[in-house]
Every structure is written in structure tokens, then in C-alpha cells.
Coordinates of C-alpha atoms and ligand atoms in Angstrom, one line a residue:
X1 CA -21.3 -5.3 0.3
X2 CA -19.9 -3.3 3.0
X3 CA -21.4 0.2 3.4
X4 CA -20.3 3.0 1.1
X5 CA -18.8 6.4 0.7
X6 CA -19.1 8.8 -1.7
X7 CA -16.6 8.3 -4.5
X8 CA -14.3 9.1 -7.5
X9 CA -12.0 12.2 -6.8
X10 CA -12.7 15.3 -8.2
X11 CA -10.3 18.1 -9.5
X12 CA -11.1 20.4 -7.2
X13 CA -9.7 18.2 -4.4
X14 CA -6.6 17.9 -5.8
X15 CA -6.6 21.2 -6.2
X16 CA -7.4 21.3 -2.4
X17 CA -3.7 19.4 -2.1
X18 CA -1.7 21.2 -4.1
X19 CA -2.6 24.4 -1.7
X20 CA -2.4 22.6 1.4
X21 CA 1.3 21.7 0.6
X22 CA 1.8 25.2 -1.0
X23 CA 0.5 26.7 2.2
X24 CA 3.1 24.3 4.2
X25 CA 6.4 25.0 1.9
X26 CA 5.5 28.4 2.5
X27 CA 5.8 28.8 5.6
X28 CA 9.6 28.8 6.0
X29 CA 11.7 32.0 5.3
X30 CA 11.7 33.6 1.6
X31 CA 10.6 31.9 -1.3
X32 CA 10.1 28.2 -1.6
X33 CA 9.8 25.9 -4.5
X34 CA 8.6 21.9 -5.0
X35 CA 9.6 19.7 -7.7
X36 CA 6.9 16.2 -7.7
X37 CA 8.1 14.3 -11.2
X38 CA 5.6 11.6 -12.3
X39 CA 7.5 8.2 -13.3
X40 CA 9.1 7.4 -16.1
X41 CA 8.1 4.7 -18.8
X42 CA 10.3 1.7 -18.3
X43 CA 11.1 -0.8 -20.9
X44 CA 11.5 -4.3 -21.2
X45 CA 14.3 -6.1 -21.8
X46 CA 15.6 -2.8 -23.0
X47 CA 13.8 -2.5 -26.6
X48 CA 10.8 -0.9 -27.4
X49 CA 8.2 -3.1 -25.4
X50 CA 7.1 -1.1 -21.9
X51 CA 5.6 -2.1 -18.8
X52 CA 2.2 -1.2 -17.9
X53 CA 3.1 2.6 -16.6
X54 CA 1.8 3.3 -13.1
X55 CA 1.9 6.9 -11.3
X56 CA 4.2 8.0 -8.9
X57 CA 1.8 8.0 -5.8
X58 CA 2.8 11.2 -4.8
X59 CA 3.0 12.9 -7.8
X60 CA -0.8 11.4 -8.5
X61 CA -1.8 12.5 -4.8
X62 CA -1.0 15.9 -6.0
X63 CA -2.7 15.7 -9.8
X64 CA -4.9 13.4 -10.6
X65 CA -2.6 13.8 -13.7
X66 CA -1.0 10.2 -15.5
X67 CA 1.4 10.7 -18.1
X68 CA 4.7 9.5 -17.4
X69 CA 7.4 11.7 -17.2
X70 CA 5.3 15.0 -16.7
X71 CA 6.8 17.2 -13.6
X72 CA 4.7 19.6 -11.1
X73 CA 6.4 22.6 -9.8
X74 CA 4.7 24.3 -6.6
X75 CA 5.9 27.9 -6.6
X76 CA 5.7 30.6 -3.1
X77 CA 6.9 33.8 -3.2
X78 CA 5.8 37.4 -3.3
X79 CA 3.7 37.0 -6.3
X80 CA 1.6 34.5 -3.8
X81 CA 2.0 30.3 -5.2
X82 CA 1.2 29.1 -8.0
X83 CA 1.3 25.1 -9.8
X84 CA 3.5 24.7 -13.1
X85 CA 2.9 21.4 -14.9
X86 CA 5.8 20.3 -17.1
X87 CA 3.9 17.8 -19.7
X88 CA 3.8 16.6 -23.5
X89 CA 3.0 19.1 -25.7
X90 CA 1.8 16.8 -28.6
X91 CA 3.4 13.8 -29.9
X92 CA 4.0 13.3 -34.1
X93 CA 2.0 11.9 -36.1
X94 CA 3.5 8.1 -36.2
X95 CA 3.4 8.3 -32.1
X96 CA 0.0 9.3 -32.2
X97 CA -0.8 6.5 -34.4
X98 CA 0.6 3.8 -32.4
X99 CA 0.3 5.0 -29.2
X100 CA -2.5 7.7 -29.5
X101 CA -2.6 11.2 -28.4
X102 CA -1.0 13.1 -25.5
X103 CA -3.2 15.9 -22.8
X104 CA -1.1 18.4 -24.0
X105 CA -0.3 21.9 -22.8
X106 CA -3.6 22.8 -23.0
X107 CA -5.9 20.6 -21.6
X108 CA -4.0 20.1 -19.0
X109 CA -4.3 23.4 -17.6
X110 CA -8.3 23.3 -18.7
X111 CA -9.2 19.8 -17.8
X112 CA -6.7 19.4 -14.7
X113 CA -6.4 23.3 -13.6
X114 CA -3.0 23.7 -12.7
X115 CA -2.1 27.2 -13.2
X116 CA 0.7 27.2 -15.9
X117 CA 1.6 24.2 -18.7
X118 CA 4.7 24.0 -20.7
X119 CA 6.0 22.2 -22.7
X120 CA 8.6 19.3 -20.8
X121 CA 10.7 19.9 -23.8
X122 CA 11.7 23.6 -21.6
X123 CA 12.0 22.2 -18.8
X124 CA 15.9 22.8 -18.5
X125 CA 16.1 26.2 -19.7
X126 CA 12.6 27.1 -17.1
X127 CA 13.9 25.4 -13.8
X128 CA 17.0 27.1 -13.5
X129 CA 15.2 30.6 -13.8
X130 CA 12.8 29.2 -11.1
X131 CA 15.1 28.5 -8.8
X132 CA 16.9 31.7 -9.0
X133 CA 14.0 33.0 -7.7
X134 CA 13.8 30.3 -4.9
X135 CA 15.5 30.3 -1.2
X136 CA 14.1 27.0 -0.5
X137 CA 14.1 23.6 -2.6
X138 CA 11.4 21.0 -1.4
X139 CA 12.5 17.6 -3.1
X140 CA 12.4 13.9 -2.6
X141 CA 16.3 13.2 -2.8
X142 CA 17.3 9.8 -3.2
X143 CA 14.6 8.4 -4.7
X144 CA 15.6 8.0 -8.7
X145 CA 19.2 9.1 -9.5
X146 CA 18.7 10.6 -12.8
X147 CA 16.3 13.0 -11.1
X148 CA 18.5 13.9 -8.6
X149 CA 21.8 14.5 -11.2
X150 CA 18.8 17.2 -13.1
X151 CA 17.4 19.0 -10.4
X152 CA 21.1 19.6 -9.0
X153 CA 22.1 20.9 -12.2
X154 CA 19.2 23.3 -12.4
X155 CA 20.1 24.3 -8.8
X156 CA 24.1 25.0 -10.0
X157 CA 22.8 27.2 -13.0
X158 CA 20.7 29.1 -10.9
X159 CA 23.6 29.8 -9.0
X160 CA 26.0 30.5 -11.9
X161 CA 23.5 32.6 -12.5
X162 CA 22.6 34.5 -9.6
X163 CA 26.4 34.6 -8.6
X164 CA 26.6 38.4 -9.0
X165 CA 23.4 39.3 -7.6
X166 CA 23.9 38.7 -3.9
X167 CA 21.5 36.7 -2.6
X168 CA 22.6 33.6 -3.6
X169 CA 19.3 31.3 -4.3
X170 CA 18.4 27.8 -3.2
X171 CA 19.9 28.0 0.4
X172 CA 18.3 25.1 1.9
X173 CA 16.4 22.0 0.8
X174 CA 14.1 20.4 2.5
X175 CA 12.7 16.8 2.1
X176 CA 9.1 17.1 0.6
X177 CA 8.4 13.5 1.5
X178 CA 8.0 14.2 4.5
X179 CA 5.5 16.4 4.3
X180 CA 3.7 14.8 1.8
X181 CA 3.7 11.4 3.5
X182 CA 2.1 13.2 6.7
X183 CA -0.6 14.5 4.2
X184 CA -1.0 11.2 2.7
X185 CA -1.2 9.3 6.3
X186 CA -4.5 10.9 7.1
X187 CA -7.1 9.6 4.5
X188 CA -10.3 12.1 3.2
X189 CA -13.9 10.5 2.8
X190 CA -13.0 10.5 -1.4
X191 CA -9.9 8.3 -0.2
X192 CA -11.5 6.2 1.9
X193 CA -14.3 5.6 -0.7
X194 CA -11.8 4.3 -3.1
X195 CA -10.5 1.9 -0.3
X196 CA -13.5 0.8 0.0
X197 CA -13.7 0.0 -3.4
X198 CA -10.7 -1.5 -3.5
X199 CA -11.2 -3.6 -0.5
X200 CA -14.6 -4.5 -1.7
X201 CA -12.8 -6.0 -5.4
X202 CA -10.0 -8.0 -3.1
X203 CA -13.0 -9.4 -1.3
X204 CA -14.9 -10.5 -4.3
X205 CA -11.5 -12.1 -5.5
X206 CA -10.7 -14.0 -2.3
X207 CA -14.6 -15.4 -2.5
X208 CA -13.8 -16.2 -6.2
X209 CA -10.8 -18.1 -5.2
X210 CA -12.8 -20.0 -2.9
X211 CA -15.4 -21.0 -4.9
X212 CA -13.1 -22.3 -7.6
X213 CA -10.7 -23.8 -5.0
X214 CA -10.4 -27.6 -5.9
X215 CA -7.5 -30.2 -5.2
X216 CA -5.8 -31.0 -7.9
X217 CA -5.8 -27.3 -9.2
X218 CA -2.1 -25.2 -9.5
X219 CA -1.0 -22.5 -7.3
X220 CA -1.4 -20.3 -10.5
X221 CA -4.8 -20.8 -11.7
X222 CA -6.2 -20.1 -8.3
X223 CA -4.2 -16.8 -8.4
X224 CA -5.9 -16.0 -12.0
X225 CA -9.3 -16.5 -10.4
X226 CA -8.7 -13.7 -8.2
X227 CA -7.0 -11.5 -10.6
X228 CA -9.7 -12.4 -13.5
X229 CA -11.9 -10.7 -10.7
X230 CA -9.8 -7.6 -10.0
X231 CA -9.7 -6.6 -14.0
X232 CA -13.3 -8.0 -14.7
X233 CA -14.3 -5.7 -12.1
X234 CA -12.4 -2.5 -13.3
X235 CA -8.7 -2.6 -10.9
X236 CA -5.8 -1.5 -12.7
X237 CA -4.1 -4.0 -15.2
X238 CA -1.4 -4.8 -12.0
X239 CA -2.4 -6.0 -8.7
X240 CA -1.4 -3.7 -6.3
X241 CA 1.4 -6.4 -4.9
X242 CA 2.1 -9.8 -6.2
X243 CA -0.4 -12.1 -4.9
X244 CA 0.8 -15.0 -2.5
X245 CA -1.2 -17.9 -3.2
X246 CA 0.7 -20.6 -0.8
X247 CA -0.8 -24.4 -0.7
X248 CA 0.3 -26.6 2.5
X249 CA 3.9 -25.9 3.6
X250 CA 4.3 -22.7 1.0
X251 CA 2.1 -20.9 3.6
X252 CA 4.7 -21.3 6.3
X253 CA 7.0 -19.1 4.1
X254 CA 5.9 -15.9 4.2
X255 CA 6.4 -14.0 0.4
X256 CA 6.2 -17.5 -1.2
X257 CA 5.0 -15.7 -4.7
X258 CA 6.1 -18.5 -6.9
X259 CA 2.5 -19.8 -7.0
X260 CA 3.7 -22.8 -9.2
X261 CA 2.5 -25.9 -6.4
X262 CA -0.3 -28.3 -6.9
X263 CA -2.9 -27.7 -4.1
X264 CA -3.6 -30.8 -2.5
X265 CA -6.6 -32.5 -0.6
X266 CA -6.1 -31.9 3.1
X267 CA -3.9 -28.6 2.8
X268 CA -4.5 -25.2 3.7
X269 CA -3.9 -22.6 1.5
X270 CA -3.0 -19.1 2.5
X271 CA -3.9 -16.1 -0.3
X272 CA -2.7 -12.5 0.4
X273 CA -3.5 -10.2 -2.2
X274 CA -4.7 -6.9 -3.5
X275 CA -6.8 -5.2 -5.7
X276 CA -5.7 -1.9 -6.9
X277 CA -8.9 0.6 -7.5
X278 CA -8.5 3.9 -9.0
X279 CA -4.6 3.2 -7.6
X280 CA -5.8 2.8 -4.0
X281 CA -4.9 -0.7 -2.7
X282 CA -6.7 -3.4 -1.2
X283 CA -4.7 -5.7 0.8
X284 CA -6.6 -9.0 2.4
X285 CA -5.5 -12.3 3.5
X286 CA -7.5 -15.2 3.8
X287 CA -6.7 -18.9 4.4
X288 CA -9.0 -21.4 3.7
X289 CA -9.1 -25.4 3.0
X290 CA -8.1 -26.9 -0.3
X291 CA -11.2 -29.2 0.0
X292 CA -13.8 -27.0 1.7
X293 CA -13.6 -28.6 5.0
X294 CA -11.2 -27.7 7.9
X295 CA -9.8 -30.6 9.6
X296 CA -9.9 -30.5 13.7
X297 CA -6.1 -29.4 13.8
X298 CA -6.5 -26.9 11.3
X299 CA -9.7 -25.5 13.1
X300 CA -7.6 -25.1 16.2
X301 CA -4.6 -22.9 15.0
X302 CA -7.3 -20.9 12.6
X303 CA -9.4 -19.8 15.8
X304 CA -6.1 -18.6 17.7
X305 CA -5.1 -17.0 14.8
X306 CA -8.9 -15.4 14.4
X307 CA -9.1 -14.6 18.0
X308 CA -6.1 -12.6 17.7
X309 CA -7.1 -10.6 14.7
X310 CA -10.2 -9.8 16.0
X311 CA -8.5 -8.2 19.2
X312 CA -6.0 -6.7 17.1
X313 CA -8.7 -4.7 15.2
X314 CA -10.5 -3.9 18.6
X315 CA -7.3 -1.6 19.1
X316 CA -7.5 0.4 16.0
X317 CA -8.6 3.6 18.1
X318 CA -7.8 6.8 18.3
X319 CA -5.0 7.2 20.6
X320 CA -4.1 3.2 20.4
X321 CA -0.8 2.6 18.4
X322 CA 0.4 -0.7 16.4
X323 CA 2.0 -1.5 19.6
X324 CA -1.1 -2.0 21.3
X325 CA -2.4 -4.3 18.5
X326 CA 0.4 -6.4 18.4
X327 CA 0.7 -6.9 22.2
X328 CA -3.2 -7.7 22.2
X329 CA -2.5 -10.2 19.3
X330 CA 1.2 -11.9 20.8
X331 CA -0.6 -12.4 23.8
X332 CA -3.4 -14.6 22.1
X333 CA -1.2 -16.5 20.3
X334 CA 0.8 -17.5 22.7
X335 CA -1.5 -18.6 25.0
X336 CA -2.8 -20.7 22.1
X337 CA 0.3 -22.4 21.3
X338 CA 0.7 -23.0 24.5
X339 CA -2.9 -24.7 25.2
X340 CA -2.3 -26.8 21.7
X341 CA 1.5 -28.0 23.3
X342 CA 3.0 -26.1 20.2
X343 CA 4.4 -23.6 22.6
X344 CA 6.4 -25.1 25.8
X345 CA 7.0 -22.8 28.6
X346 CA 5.4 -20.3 30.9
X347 CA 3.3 -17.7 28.6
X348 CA 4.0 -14.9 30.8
X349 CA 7.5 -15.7 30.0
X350 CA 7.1 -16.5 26.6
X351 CA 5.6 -12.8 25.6
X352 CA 8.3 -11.1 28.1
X353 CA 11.2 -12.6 25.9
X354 CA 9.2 -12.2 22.4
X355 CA 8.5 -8.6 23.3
X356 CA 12.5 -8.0 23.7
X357 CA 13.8 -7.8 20.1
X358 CA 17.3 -8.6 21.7
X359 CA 16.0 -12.3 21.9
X360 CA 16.3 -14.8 19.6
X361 CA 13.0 -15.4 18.1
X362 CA 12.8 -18.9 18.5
X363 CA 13.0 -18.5 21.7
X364 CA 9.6 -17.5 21.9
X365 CA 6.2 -17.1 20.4
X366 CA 8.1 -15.5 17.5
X367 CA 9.1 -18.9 16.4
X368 CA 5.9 -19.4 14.9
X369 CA 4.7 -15.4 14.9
X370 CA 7.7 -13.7 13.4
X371 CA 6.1 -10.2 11.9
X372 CA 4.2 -7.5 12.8
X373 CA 0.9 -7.1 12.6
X374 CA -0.1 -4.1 10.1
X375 CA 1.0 -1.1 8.0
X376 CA -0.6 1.8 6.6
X377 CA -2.8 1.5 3.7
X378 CA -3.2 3.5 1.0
X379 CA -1.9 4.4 -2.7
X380 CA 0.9 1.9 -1.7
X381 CA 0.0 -0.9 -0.1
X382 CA 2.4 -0.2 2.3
X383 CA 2.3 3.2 2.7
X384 CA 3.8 6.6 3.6
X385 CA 4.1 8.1 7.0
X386 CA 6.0 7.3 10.0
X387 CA 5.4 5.1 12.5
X388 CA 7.1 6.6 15.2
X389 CA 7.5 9.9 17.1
X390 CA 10.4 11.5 17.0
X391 CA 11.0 10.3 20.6
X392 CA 11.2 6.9 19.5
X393 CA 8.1 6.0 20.7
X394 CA 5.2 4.0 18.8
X395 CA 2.7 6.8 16.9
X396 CA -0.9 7.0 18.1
X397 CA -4.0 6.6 15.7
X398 CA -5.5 9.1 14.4
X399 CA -8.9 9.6 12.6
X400 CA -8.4 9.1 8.6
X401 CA -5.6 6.6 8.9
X402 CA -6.1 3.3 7.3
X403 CA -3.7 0.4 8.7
X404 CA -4.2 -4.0 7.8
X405 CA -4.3 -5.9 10.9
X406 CA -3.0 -9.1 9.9
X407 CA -1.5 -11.8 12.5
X408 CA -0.6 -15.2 11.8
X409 CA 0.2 -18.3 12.9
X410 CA 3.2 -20.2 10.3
X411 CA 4.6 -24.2 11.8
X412 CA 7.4 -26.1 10.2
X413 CA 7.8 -29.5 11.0
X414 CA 10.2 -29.5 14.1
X415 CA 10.3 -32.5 16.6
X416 CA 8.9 -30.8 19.4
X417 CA 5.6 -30.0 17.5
X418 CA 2.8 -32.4 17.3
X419 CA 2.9 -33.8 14.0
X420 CA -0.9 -32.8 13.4
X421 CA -0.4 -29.2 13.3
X422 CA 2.9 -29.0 11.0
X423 CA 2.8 -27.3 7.6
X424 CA 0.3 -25.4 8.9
X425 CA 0.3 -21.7 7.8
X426 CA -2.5 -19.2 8.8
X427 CA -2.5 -15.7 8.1
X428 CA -6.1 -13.5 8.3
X429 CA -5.9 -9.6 7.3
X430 CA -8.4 -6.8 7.1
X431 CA -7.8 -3.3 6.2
X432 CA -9.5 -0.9 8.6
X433 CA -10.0 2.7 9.1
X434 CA -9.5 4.8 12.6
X435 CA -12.7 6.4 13.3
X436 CA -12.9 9.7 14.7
X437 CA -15.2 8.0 17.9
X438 CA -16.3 4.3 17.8
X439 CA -15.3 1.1 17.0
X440 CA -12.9 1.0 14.0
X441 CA -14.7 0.4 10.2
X442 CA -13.3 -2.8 8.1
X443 CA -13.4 -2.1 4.8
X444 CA -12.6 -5.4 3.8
X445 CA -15.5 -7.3 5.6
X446 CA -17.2 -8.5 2.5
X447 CA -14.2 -11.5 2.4
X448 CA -15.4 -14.3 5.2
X449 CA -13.2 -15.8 7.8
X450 CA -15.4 -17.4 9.9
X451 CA -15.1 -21.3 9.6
X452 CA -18.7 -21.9 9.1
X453 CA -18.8 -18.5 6.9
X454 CA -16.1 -19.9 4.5
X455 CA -17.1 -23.9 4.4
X456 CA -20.4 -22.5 3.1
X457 CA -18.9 -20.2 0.3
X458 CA -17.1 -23.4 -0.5
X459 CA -19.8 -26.0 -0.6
X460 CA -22.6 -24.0 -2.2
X461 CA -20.8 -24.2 -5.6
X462 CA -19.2 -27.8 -5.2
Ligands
LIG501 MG1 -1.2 -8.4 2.7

């Protein structure tokens, strides 16, 4: 078990949010006014069964608050700011039968403390009036177009309305994601506890999965082990992503998710999934023999692969950038390849060309290295929050953000490859949190990757 935070997100910090962003809209000229709408319920096959309903991550950043369809209004102006949640009011009785009861009105404001609830059922006739008091609209345009078709007709009735007043109202609008994805980037002790959780449940699942690995065994029931584990262990009813579970030449694809293969004796496979905790993700990759027992070529490309890894976390400093882990990382590969005759060529060379994206890729490392090496980590697995500056240039770490470092190595069969090394698909990720001094913290280090580590996970319960 890797060491822990403190935990579980109280009210209060969400509270915390919702005046840090208030504080930020704010700031511009006149009166400002946000609009966060939770997600809607989706059904299936259009009829009356729904899929499991998961929060809007931003809308849940700012809440705490679950029920789909609910809206949160942020409000500046000279009355000082204020939160409006638009929720449920009660359901009827039949609903409540089937479905059970709503939050309602009222506990929402008691139990969740925003500072007014209504009913969503006046939403249309409230916005409008809101927004006639507003200069400035924050709002995450472009993301669901029946949104988008309300909120601008709230914005034209406040205008209708206003039309003989003057001062015409909503003047501007400004993207809220922005600003929220550059509160999300930066990660608080209650966040990363939760990632911490959640990387702790991924772990458990990839150490499942090894344990029950077996030839002879599907794709699919491998990829139940592991998600047995995640709901067993209290994650969401969803992974946070669908899990790749790739046997043998699958792994050399890189979202294979059909998981519908045999494993067989002598193969590799390659799992990448995650657990979602308290809707914080875990995001690991492990690859690890069907059998239990690397073969020598399999050894070989697995060390390059965890050499490169290992450098690539060594990066994840304050100040460092993605740019630096991936350089550290393309550099080991290469020279791997190269040793093991996958690679022909001068390595100097070979990075030089890789590192220009103008190249084709298989005209260098990128042949058998073709992605990046991490993202941000958060409520989406891959998360919010640029990763450049606005000059173009790569963004530097900072304390708080969480980022997978994930390199890997992927061979088709091609004639100038030695034979022993094709089909041979290795990918090894960790999630890992910039400290504010010192080495970076894994939060993911309970899952084993060491080749002695993992053949002894694998033969203690064979
Ligand atoms: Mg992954």
C-alpha cells in the first residue's frame, strides 16, 4: 500500500471552489454570471432503459452535487456573489417508487450549501432575469448543443428585455473552461487522496489479473478479474476508460478494446486500465507473461521499455515539461532498439529525425514508439488543462499536477526485425504527482513491474 493522504472531500471545499472561480469571473468589468449544467440522463436504444449516469466533471468539481440535469449559476455583482442551484424539486409518487427519491430544493441548499435552490422546472423564466442583470456570460460553448440553443435563448430574452433600458446586458462571454481547467490542473491534498485511492484499486486489479492470468483463458475474463476488483472494492459501476486487455499481437495495436482473443502460452499481454474512485481516475499499464515467465526476448524489449519509464518519471519536476520526459524516454528506446538490431541506423540520427514531426515516423524510433508519453490525470483520465503556453512552447510542472508516464515499446512482424522480438507489445504506466521539492510521488506503485517483482506475483498462486 502506498502511503496515504487524508481523504473524502468535504462540503466546505467545494464551497472553497465555487468562490475561487466567483472571485476570478469577477474580476472583469460589471457584473458577471456562470452557468455549469450537470449531464443529462441518456438512454438506451432510445426507450426507457438509461445508462449508468456519471457527473459532468466540472459541474461535480464545483458541487459535490449528482443528479443529472441540475444547473449551477455563479452570480457577481453589486449585491457581492452568490451560487444558485437549479435541481429536482421532488419527483411523483410512481417515480419515486421506481426510481426513489430526489435531493430536492431543500436539502440541497442544507446538505450541499449553495446559497439559493429552485426548482429546474423555473429555470427558463429565472435565467433570463439573471442575465439582464449580467455584463458578462462565463459558459462552456460547444460542448452539448441543446445547452447552447437554451442559454442563447435566455441571453436574447434578456435582451428583448432590457432593450429599452440602455445598457444592453450580456456584452461579452467568456469561456469558463478555461478557467476551470486551470483550477482543475493543479490538484489539492483531498484530490490527490482520492488518486491515491484510485491508483491504489487499478493496482489491486492489475495484481488480480496477474494472479488469475492462465493460457488458455479469453481476453474478456482477464478484463472481469480486474473490474470484479474495481466494484468489489467500492470504484464506480464504469471503469474510468475501457480497459485494453491485448494478448500477443493485440498489444502492438494500441486501443485494441475488443478483449475477445484467447491468451496463449508464450505471449505477452499488455492491460491498460482504470479504476474510477469517488470519480477520480486511476490509469496503469502493466504487461506481463501469459505463463508467468518472460522469455529472454521478451526480457530484453521489457527492460528498454522499463528503463525508459523510469527516466521518464525522474523528470516529473517542477519546472520540467512532458517534453523533457519524452526526450529522456525516445532517447532510451532508441538506443535499445538499436543494441537489440530492431533499430538500424545511427541513434543520434534516429532521435534527430523522430524528434521532427515533419518526418515520417517510420523513419525512426517512432516506428515502434509512436505516442507520447503522458497526460494529465484527474476526474478524466485525460484531463483538463493545457499543455502549452501561449507561446507555443511546452508547459512546465507545477506542484499539484498529476500526469501518467507511460512509454512503450509495440513490433509488428516486418522483415528487417529479428523474428524473436515480433508481436511484441510493451507498454508500462504510472500516474505520478509533481511535488513541490523532491523526487516526484507515484501513486500507482502498489502494481509491480519489475520482472522478478511480477514472475513472483504470478507463481505464488499457480
Ligand atoms: Mg492508460
Amino acid at each position: 500500500m502506498t502511503k496515504r493522504r487524508r481523504l473524502m472531500i468535504k462540503n466546505s471545499v467545494y464551497k472553497k471552489r465555487r468562490a475561487r472561480l466567483l472571485k476570478k469571473i469577477s474580476k472583469g468589468k460589471g457584473n458577471s454570471i456562470a452557468v455549469i449544467a450537470n449531464a443529462e440522463i441518456c438512454l438506451r436504444n432510445g426507450r426507457d432503459n438509461e445508462y449508468p449516469a456519471r457527473a459532468d466533471s466540472n459541474f461535480w468539481y464545483l458541487t459535490g452535487f449528482s443528479e443529472p440535469g441540475a444547473v449551477l449559476v455563479l452570480a457577481a455583482d453589486g449585491e457581492g456573489s452568490r451560487s444558485v442551484i437549479f435541481c429536482q424539486e421532488s419527483v411523483d409518487f410512481v417515480k419515486a417508487a421506481f426510481d426513489g427519491d430526489v435531493i430536492g430544493t431543500v436539502g440541497a441548499k442544507k446538505r450541499f450549501g449553495f446559497d439559493t435552490a429552485l426548482s429546474i422546472d423555473t429555470i427558463d423564466a429565472v435565467m433570463p432575469k439573471m442575465f439582464c442583470e449580467s455584463d458578462t456570460l462565463y459558459y462552456h460553448m460547444g460542448q452539448r448543443s441543446d445547452l447552447d440553443r437554451r442559454v442563447m435563448s435566455w441571453v436574447g430574452e434578456a435582451k428583448s428585455a432590457s432593450y429599452r433600458r440602455g445598457a444592453p446586458p450580456i456584452t461579452a462571454i467568456e469561456d469558463l473552461d478555461v478557467l476551470l481547467s486551470e483550477m482543475r490542473l493543479i490538484k489539492s491534498p483531498e484530490e490527490i487522496g482520492l488518486l491515491t485511492r484510485a491508483g491504489h484499486f487499478t493496482g489491486g486489479g492489475i495484481i488480480k489479473a496477474m494472479q488469475s492470468c492462465r493460457p488458455g483463458m479469453m481476453e474478456y475474463q482477464l478484463e472481469a478479474k480486474i473490474h470484479e476488483w474495481f466494484r468489489y472494492h467500492g470504484c464506480g459501476g464504469m471503469p474510468a476508460f475501457s480497459a485494453i486487455v491485448a494478448g500477443g499481437a493485440n498489444a502492438t495495436t494500441l486501443h485494441y478494446v475488443d478483449n475477445n482473443c484467447l491468451l496463449k502460452d508464450g505471449d505477452l499481454v499488455l492491460t491498460d486500465v482504470g479504476g474510477e474512485f469517488e470519480l477520480y481516475s486511476g490509469d496503469i499499464s502493466r504487461t506481463f507473461p501469459v505463463n508467468g515467465k518472460f522469455s529472454e526476448a521478451q526480457k530484453r524489449v521489457y527492460q528498454i521499455v522499463l528503463l525508459a519509464q523510469k527516466a521518464a518519471i525522474q523528470k516529473v519536476v517542477v519546472g520540467n515539461s512532458l517534453a523533457d520526459c519524452y526526450a529522456v524516454a525516445a532517447r532510451i528506446i532508441t538506443e535499445g532498439l538499436a543494441d537489440l538490431k530492431i533499430l538500424d541506423g545511427d541513434v543520434e540520427e534516429l532521435i534527430a529525425l523522430g524528434m521532427d514531426s515533419k518526418n515520417p515516423p517510420e523513419a525512426s524510433y517512432k516506428k515502434f514508439f509512436m505516442h507520447r508519453t503522458g497526460h494529465w490525470l484527474g476526474l478524466d483520465t485525460h484531463d483538463v488543462g493545457s499543455y502549452f503556453n501561449s507561446d507555443g512552447t511546452h508547459r512546465a510542472f507545477e506542484a499539484g499536477m498529476v500526469l501518467t508516464a507511460e512509454p512503450g515499446i509495440y513490433i509488428k512482424p516486418a522483415p528487417d526485425v529479428p523474428e524473436e522480438y515480433w508481436n511484441i507489445g510493451i507498454r508500462i504506466e504510472d500516474d505520478v504527482l509533481v511535488e513541490k521539492f523532491g523526487e516526484p510521488f507515484v501513486l500507482t506503485s502498489d502494481a509491480p513491474k519489475e520482472i522478478a517483482d511480477i514472475e513472483e506475483v504470478m507463481s505464488f498462486h499457480r
